[in-house]
């Protein structure tokens, strides 16, 4: 079935194979199912359109406030304004914009892994089994054959005084590339214990 819209004559329904079926040949339960699905999807599409318009308004108002605030210091903010929070006067509400980077590694990750393997061979009996386990876990691949970027980057926090290791960590840093960024906006409400809880906009959490 293609995406091309097929004209549907009165008294017919289009099935999932693109065939026109007379309505009187379709079971009542199938007609009701079709009606229910279409009604629910139309609700979802209307909600999606509303959320998209609200999203634009929210980002515009947030960024407009940041510019007004910056004017007090005779400056203008440019670029994406991530990881910024503002709170209401009474502290009950908080709005936060965060930026999430989509990271990938280039070929220099293989250089880093080679240097790390050399370190492990050089350390031999003096090496720490826990460090080996951390390294093995960092470079383990998932079911899709992908490496967990955060685990690899966490190796840089290990306090290991070794020139070759430091070169490997530099290679990891150099191999890390930001291919895209995405802005998120989150809303929080403070409870009676002073904890900020996120105001969920996810159907599953409502």
Tab-separated table of C-alpha atoms in Angstrom, residues 4 8 14 34 40 47 60 62 69 93 101 110 122 140 147 154 168 183 187 198 204:
chain	number	residue	atom	x	y	z
A	4	UNK	CA	-1.072	8.018	-2.311
A	8	UNK	CA	-13.098	6.272	-1.593
A	14	UNK	CA	-10.266	1.051	2.100
A	34	UNK	CA	-12.074	1.413	12.533
A	40	UNK	CA	-8.664	8.372	18.957
A	47	UNK	CA	-3.409	17.385	20.896
A	60	UNK	CA	9.611	32.312	22.930
A	62	UNK	CA	11.379	31.942	28.144
A	69	UNK	CA	17.184	40.047	32.127
A	93	UNK	CA	7.477	26.688	40.433
A	101	UNK	CA	23.910	16.721	22.755
A	110	UNK	CA	40.042	2.924	18.033
A	122	UNK	CA	52.207	-3.017	30.391
A	140	UNK	CA	31.107	-3.479	25.747
A	147	UNK	CA	29.135	1.354	22.442
A	154	UNK	CA	33.499	8.106	32.273
A	168	UNK	CA	44.284	7.468	25.435
A	183	UNK	CA	16.553	21.685	23.550
A	187	UNK	CA	8.382	22.363	34.448
A	198	UNK	CA	8.623	17.478	37.372
A	204	UNK	CA	1.971	7.236	30.785
